[in-house]
Tab-separated table of C-alpha atoms and ligand atoms in Angstrom:
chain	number	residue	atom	x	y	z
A	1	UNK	CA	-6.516	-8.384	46.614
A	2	UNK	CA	-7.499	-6.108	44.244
A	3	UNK	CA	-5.863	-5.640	41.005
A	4	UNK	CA	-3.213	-3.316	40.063
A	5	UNK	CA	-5.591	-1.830	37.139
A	6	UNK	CA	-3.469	1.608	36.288
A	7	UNK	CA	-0.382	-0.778	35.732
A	8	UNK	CA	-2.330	-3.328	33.583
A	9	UNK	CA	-4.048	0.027	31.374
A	10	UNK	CA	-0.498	0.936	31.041
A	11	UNK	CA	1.471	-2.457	30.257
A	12	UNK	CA	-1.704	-2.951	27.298
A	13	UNK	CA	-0.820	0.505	25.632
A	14	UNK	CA	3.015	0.121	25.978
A	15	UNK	CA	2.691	-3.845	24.662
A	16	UNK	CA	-0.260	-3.104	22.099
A	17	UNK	CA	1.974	-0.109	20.391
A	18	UNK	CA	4.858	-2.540	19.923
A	19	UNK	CA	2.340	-5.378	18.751
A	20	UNK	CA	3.060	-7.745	21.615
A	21	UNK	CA	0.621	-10.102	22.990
A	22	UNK	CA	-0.145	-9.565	26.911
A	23	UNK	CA	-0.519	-13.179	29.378
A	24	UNK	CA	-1.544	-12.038	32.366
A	25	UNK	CA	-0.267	-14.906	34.737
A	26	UNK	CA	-3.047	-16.073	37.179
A	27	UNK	CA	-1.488	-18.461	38.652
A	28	UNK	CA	-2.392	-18.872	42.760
A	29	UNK	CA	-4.888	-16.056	41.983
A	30	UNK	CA	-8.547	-16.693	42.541
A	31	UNK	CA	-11.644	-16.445	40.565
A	32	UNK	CA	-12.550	-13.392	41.378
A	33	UNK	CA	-9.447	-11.449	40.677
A	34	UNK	CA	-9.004	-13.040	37.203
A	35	UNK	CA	-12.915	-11.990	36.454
A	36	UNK	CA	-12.514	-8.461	37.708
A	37	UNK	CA	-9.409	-8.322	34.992
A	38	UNK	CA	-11.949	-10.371	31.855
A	39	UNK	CA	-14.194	-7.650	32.993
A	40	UNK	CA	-11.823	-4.833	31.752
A	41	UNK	CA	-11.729	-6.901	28.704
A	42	UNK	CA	-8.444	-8.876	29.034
A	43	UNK	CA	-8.793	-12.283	27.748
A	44	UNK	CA	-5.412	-14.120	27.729
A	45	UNK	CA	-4.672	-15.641	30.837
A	46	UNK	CA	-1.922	-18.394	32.269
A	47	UNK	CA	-1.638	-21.321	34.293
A	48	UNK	CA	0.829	-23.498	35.039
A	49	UNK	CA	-0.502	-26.421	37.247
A	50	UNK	CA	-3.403	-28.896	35.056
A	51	UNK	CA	-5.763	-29.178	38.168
A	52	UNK	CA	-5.855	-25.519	38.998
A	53	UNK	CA	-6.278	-24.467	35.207
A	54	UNK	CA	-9.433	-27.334	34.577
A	55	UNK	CA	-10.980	-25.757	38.293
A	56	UNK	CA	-10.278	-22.252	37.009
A	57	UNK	CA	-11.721	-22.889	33.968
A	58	UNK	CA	-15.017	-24.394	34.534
A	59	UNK	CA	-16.017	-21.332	36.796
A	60	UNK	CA	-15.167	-18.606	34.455
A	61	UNK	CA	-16.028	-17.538	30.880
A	62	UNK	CA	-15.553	-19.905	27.917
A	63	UNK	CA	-13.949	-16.964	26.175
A	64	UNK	CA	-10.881	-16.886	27.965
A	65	UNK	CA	-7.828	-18.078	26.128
A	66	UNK	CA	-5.702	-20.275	28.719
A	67	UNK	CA	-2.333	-20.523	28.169
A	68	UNK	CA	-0.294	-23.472	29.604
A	69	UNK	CA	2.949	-21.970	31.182
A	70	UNK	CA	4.272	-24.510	33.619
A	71	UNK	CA	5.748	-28.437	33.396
A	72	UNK	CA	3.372	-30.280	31.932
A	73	UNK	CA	3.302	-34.610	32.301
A	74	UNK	CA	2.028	-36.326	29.478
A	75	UNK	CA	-0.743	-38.114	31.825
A	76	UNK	CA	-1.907	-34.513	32.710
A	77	UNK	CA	-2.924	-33.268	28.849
A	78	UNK	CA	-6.130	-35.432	28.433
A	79	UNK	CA	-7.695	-32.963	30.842
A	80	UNK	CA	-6.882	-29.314	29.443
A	81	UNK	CA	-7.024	-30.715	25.950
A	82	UNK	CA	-10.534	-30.153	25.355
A	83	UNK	CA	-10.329	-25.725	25.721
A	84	UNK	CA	-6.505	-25.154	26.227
A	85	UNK	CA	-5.520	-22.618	23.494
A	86	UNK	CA	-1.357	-22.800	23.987
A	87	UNK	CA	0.788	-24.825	25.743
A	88	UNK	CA	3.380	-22.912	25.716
A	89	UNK	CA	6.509	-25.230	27.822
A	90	UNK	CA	6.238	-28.334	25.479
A	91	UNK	CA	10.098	-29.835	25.963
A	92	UNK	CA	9.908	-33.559	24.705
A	93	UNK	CA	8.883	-35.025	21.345
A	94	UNK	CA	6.760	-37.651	24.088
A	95	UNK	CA	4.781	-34.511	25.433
A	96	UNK	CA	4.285	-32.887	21.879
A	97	UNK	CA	2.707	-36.339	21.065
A	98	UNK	CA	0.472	-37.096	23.330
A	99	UNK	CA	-0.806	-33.356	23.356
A	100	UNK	CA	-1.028	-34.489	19.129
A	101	UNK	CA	-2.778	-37.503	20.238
A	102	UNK	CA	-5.614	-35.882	22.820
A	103	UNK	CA	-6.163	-33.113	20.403
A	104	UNK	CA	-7.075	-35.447	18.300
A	105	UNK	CA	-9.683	-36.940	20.114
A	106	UNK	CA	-11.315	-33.479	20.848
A	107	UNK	CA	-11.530	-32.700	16.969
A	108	UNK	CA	-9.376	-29.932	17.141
A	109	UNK	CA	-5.586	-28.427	16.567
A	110	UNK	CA	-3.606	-27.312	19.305
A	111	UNK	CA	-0.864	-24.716	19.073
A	112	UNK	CA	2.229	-25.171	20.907
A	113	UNK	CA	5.460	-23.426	21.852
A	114	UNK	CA	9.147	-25.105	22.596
A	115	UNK	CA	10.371	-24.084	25.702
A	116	UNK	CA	13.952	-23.060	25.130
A	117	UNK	CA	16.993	-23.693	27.831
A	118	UNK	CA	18.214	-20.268	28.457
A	119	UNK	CA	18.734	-19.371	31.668
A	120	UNK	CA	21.587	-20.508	33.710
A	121	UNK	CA	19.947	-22.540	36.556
A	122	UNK	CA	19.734	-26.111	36.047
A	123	UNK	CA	15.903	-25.574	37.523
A	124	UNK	CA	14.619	-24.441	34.778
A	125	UNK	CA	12.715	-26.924	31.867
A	126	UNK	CA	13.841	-26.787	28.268
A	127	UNK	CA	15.524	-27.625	25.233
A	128	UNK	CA	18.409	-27.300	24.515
A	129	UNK	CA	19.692	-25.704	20.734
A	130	UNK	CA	20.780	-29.178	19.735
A	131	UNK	CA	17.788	-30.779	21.458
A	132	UNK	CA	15.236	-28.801	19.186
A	133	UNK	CA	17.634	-29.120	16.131
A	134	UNK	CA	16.637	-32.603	16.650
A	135	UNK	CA	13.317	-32.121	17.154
A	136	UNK	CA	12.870	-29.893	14.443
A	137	UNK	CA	14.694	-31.373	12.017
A	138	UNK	CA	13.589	-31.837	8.550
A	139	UNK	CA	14.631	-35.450	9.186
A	140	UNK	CA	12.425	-35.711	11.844
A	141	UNK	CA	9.342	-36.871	9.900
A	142	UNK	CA	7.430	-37.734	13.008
A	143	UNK	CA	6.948	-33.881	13.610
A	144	UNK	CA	4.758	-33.789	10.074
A	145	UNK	CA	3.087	-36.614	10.763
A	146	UNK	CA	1.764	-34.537	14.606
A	147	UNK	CA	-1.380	-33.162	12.413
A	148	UNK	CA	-3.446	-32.388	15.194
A	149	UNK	CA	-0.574	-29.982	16.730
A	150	UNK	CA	1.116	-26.899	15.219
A	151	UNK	CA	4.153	-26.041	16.993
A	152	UNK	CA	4.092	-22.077	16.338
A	153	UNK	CA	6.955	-20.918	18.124
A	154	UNK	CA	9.027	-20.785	21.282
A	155	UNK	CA	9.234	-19.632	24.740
A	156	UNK	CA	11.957	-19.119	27.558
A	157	UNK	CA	12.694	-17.604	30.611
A	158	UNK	CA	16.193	-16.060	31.303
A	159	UNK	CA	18.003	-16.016	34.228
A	160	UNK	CA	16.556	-14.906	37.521
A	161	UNK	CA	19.472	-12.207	38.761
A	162	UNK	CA	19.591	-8.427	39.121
A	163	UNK	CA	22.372	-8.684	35.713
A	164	UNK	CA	20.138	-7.175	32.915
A	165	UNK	CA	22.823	-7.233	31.031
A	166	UNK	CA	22.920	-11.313	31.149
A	167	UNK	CA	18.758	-11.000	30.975
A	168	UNK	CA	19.227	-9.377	27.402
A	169	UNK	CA	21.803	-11.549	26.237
A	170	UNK	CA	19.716	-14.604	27.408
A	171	UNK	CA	16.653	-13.055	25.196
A	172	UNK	CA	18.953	-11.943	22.515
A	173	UNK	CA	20.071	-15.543	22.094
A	174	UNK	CA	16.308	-17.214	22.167
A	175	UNK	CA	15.542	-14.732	19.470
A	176	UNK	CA	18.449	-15.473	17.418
A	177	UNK	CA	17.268	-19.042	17.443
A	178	UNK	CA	13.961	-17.996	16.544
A	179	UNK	CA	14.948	-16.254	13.667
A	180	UNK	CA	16.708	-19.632	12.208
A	181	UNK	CA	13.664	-22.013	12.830
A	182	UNK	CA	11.398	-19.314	11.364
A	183	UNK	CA	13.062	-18.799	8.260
A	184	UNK	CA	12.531	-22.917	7.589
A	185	UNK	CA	9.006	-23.301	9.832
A	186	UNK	CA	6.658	-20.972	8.399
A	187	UNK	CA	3.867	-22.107	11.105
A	188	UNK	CA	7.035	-19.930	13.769
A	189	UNK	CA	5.387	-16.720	14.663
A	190	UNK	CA	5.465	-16.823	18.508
A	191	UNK	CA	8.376	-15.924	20.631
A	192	UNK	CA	7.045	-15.924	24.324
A	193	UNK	CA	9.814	-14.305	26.707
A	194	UNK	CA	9.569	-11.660	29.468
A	195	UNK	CA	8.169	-11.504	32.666
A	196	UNK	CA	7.122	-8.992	35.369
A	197	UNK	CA	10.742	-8.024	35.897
A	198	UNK	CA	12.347	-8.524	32.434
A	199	UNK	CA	9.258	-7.722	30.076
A	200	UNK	CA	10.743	-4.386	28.821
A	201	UNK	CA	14.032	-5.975	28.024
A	202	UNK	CA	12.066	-9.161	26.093
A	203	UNK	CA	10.149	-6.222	24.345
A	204	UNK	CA	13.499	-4.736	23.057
A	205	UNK	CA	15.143	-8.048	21.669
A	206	UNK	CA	12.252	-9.108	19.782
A	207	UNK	CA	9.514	-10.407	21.614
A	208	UNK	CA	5.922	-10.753	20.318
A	209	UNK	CA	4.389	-12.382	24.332
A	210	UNK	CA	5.119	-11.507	27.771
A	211	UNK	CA	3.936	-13.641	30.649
A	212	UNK	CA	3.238	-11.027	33.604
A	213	UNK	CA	1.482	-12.276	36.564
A	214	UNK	CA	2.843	-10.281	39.676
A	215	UNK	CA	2.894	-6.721	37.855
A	216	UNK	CA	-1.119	-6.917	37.336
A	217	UNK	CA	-2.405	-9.356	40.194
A	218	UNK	CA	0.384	-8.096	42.972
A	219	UNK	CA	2.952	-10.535	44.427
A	220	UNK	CA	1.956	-13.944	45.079
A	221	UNK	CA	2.381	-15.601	48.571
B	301	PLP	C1	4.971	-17.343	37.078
B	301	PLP	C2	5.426	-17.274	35.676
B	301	PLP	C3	5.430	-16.060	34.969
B	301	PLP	C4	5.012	-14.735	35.578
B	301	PLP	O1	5.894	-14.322	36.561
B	301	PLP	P1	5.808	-12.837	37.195
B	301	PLP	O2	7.173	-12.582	37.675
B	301	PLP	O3	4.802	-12.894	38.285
B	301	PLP	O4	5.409	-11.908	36.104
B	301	PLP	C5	5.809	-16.086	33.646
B	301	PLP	N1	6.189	-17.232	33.032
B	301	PLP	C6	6.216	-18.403	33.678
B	301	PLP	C7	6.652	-19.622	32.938
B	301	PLP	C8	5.841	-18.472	35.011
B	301	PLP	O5	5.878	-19.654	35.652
């Protein structure tokens, strides 16, 4: 299927005038649909299963920044460590490690987002406030000691209903929490929230990334 182009010209200029970084979500799309989007010059893409992203990746441009968007198992980093440029659902001190760990081994730093809780189905992955008080912590000296990772922000998804009303509270709470962590983590500049049918609301409470994969590529099957 062919791109929706007009709607991805248009998301860029509305995003790009309020300084907000554009994922396109590629997820389930092929090679060819996520080329004819590099082509217009769009390099930012996500993925949220490992062995699509590493097949995805080796057939496309080395330019691409991939963005990790979906559950990832600590057995599954060693593989995406070597290119991925944000993983942005990290939701365990474990994961964050062993991402630290792989990085490592590759020479390089990887930046990471903490997927925030914020929605009210029990499906969706995430901390918890408490749970990345904890992590965060200025007690928590194992976080320093994770040299090879720099956790630069945090991402959520709010609650899949037609209540926008609950949508904007959901975002207005993740950025509220953002604004705490920032003002004692000076690596926090990331707040990933907003999707295809929420992005405009995100935009409003504060985001600086949407994740928008059905808007551009069309609905997946
Ligand atoms: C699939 C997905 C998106 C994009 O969803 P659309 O509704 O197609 O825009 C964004 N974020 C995450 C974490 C996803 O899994």
């Amino acid at each position: 299927m062919p791109i929706n182009k007009l709607t991805y010209e248009q998301l860029k200029a509305d995003l790009g005038s309020h300084h907000v970084t554009l994922v396109a979500v590629s997820k389930t799309k092929s090679v060819p649909e996520i080329k004819e989007l590099y082509d217009l010059g769009h390099r930012d893409f996500g993925e949220n299963y490992e062995q699509e992203l590493v097949d995805k990746q080796s057939r496309l441009p080395r330019d691409i920044r991939w963005h990790f968007i979906g559950h990832l198992q600590s057995n599954k980093v060693k593989k995406i460590a070597p290119f991925i440029h944000l993983v942005q659902s990290v939701d365990t001190l474990k994961l964050l490690k062993e991402i630290n760990k792989q990085a490592e081994k590759n020479n390089r730093v990887i930046d990471c987002l903490l997927q925030v809780h914020i929605a009210q189905e029990e499906t969706k992955f995430g901390l918890d406030e408490q749970e990345l008080e904890r992590l965060m912590g200025s007690d928590s000296k194992e976080l320093q000691q994770l040299r090879s990772v720099t956790v630069c922000g945090l991402m959520g998804m709010a609650s899949f209903t037609d209540d926008m009303d609950k949508v904007k509270a959901e975002f207005r709470y993740l950025k509220s929490v953002f604004d705490k962590f920032k003002q004692k983590h000076s690596t926090f500049d990331v707040l990933s929230m907003g999707m295809s049918a929420d992005y405009s609301i995100a935009v409003g409470q504060g985001s600086t990334m949407v994740r928008i994969g059905s808007l551009i590529f069309g609905e997946r099957n």
